[in-house]
PDB file of C-alpha atoms in Angstrom:
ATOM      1  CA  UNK A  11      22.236  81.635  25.876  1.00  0.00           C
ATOM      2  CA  UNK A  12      20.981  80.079  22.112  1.00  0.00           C
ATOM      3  CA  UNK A  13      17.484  79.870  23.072  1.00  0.00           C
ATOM      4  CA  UNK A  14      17.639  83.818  24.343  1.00  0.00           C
ATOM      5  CA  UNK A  15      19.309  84.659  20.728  1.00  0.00           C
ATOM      6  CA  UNK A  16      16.667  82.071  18.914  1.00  0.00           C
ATOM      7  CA  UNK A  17      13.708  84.444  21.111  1.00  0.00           C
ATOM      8  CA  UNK A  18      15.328  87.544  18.963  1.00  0.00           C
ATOM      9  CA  UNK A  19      15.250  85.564  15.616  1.00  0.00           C
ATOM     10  CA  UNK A  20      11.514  84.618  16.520  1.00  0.00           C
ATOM     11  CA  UNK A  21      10.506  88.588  17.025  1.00  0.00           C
ATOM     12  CA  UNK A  22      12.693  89.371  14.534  1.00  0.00           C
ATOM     13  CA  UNK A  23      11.173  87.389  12.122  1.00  0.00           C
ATOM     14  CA  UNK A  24       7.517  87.786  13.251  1.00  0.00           C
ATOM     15  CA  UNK A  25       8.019  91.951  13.175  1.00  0.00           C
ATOM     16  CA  UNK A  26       9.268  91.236   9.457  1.00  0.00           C
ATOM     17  CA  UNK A  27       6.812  88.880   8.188  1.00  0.00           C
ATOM     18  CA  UNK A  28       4.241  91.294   9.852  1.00  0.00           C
ATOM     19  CA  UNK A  29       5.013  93.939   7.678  1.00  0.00           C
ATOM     20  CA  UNK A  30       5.437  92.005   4.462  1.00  0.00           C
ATOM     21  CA  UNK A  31       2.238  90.328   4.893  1.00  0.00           C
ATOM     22  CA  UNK A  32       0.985  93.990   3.260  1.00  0.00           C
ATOM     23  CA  UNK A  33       3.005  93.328   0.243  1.00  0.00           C
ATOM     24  CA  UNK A  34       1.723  89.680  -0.481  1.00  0.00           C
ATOM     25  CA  UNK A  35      -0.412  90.178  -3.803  1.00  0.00           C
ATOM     26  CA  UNK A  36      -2.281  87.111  -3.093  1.00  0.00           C
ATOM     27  CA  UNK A  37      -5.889  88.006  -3.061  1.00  0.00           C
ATOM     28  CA  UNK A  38      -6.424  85.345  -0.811  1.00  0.00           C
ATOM     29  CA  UNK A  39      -4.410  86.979   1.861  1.00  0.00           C
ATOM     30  CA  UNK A  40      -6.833  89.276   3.254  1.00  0.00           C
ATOM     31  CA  UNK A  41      -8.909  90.937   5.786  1.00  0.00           C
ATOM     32  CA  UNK A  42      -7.296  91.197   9.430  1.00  0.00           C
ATOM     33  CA  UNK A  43      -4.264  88.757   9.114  1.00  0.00           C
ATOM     34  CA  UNK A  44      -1.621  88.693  12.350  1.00  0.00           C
ATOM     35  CA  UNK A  45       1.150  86.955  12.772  1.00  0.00           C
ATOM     36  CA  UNK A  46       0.834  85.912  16.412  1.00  0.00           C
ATOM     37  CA  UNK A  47       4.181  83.919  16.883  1.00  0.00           C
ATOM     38  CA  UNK A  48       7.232  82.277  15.419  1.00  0.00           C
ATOM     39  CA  UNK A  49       8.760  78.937  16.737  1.00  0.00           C
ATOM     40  CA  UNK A  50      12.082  78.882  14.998  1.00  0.00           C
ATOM     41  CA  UNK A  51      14.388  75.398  15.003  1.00  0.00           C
ATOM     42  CA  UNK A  52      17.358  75.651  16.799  1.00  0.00           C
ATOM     43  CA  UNK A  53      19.179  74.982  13.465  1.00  0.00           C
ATOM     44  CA  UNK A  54      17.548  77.818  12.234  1.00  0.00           C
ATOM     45  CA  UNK A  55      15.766  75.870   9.689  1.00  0.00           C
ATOM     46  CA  UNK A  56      12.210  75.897   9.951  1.00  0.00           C
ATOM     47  CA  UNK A  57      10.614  78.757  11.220  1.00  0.00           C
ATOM     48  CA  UNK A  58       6.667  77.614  12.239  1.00  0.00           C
ATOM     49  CA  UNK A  59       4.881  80.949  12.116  1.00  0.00           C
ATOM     50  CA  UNK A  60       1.406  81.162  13.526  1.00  0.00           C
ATOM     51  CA  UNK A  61      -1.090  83.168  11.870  1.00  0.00           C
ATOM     52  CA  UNK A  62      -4.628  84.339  13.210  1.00  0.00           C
ATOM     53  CA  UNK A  63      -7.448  85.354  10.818  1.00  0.00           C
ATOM     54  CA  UNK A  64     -10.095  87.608  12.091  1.00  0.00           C
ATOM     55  CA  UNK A  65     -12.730  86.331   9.348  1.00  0.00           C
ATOM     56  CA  UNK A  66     -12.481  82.153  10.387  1.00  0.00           C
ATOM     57  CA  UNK A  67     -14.059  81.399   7.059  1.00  0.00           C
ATOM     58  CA  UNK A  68     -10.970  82.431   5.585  1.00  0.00           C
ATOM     59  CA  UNK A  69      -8.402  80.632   7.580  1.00  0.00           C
ATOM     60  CA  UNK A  70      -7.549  78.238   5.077  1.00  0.00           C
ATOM     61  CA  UNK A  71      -7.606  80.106   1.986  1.00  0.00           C
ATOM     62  CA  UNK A  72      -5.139  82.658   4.123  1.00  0.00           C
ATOM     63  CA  UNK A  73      -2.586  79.921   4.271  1.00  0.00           C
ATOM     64  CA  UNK A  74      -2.895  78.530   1.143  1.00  0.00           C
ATOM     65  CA  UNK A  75      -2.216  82.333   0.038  1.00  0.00           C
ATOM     66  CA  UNK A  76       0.660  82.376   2.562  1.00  0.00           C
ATOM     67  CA  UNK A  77       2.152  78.823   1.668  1.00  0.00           C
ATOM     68  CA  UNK A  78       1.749  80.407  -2.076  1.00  0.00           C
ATOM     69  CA  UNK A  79       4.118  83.539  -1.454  1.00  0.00           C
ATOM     70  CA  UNK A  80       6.792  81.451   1.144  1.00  0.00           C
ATOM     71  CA  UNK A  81       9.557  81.795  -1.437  1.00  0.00           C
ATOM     72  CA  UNK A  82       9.018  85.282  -1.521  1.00  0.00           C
ATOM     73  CA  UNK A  83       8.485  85.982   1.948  1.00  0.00           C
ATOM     74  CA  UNK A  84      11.668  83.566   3.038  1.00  0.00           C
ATOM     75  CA  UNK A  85      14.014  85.787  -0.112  1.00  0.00           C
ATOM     76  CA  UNK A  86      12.775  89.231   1.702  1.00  0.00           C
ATOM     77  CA  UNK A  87      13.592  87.910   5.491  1.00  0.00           C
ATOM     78  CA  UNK A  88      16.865  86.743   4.200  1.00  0.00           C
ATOM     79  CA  UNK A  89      17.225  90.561   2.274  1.00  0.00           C
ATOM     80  CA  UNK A  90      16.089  92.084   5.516  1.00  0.00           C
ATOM     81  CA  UNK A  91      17.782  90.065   7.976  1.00  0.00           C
ATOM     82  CA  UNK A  92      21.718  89.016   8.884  1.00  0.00           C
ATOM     83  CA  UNK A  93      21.446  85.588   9.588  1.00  0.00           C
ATOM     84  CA  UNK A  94      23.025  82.416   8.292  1.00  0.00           C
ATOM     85  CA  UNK A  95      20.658  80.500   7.288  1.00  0.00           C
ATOM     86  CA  UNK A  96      17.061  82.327   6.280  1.00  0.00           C
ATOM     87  CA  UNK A  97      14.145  79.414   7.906  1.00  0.00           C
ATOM     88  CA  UNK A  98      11.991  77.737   5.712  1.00  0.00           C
ATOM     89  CA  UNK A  99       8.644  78.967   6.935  1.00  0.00           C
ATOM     90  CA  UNK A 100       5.608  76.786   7.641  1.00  0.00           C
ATOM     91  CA  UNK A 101       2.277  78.291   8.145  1.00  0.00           C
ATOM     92  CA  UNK A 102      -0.380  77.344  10.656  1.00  0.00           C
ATOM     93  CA  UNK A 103      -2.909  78.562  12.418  1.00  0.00           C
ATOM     94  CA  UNK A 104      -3.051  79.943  15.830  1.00  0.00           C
ATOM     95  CA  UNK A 105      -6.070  78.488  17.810  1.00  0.00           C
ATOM     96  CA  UNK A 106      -4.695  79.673  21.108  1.00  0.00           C
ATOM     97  CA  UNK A 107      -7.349  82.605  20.933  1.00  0.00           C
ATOM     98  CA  UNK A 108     -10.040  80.417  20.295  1.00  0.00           C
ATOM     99  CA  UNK A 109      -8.815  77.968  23.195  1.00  0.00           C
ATOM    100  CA  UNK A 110      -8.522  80.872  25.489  1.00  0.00           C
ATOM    101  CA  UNK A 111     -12.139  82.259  24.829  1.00  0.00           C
ATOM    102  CA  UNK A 112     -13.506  78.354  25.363  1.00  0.00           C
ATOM    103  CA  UNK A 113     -11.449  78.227  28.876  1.00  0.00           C
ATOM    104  CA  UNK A 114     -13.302  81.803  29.710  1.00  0.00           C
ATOM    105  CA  UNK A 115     -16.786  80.780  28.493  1.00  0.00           C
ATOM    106  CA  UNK A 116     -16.478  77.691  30.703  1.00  0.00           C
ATOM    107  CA  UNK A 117     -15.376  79.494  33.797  1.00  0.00           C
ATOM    108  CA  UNK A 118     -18.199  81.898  33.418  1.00  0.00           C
ATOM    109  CA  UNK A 119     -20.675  78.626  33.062  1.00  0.00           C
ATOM    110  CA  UNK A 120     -19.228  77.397  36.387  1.00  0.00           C
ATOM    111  CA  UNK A 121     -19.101  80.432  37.980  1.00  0.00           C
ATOM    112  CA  UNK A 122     -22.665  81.598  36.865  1.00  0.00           C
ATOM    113  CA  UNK A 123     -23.689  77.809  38.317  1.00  0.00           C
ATOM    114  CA  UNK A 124     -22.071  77.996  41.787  1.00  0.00           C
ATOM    115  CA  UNK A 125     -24.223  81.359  42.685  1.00  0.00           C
ATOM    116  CA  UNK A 126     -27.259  80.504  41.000  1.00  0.00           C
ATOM    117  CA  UNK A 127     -27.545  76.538  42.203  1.00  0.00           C
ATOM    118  CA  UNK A 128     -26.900  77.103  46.012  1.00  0.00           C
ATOM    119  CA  UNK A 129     -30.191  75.532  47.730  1.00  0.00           C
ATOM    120  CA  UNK A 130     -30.198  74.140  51.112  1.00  0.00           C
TER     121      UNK A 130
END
């Protein structure tokens, strides 16, 4: 039952940050940005929210920019949303794109192998 409700925080939260991240007037938020998930504590403390940058080169300076505006971006989510206790967020990157195209580009090399090194 709590981890179905702490699911809704986590969309909740991640549909919310998604569109404040247009507000932020960090310049160095910018480019694509996504917020890809949120892993919130069952306290309802922390709130880990993974962010993907299309522009890699700017991965850093995106969080920085995002770890910059967290007080402002934890004040709106507790404006926006009824809960208890508004998370303190903590920014990191999401490399589970990145892992998912190295797991593809390796099955391709083992595939492309297999038919091409058959010789009996």
């Amino acid at each position: 039952m709590a981890s179905n409700r702490i699911g809704r925080i986590n969309e909740e939260i991640q549909r919310e940050l998604a569109s404040l991240l247009r507000t932020i007037k960090d310049p160095r938020v910018h480019g694509l940005v996504s917020i890809t998930n949120v892993d919130t504590t069952n306290d309802l403390r922390y709130a880990k929210v993974y962010v993907s940058v299309l522009d890699k080169s700017d991965v850093k300076d995106v969080i920085r920019g995002l770890k910059s505006a967290g007080g402002y971006l934890r004040r709106e989510l507790g404006r926006n949303l009824s809960l208890r206790y508004t998370p303190e967020l903590v920014f990191q990157e999401d490399t589970s794109i990145d892992k998912g195209t190295h797991i593809l580009k390796l099955l391709n090399d083992i595939e492309q192998k297999e038919s091409g090194g058959h010789h009996d």
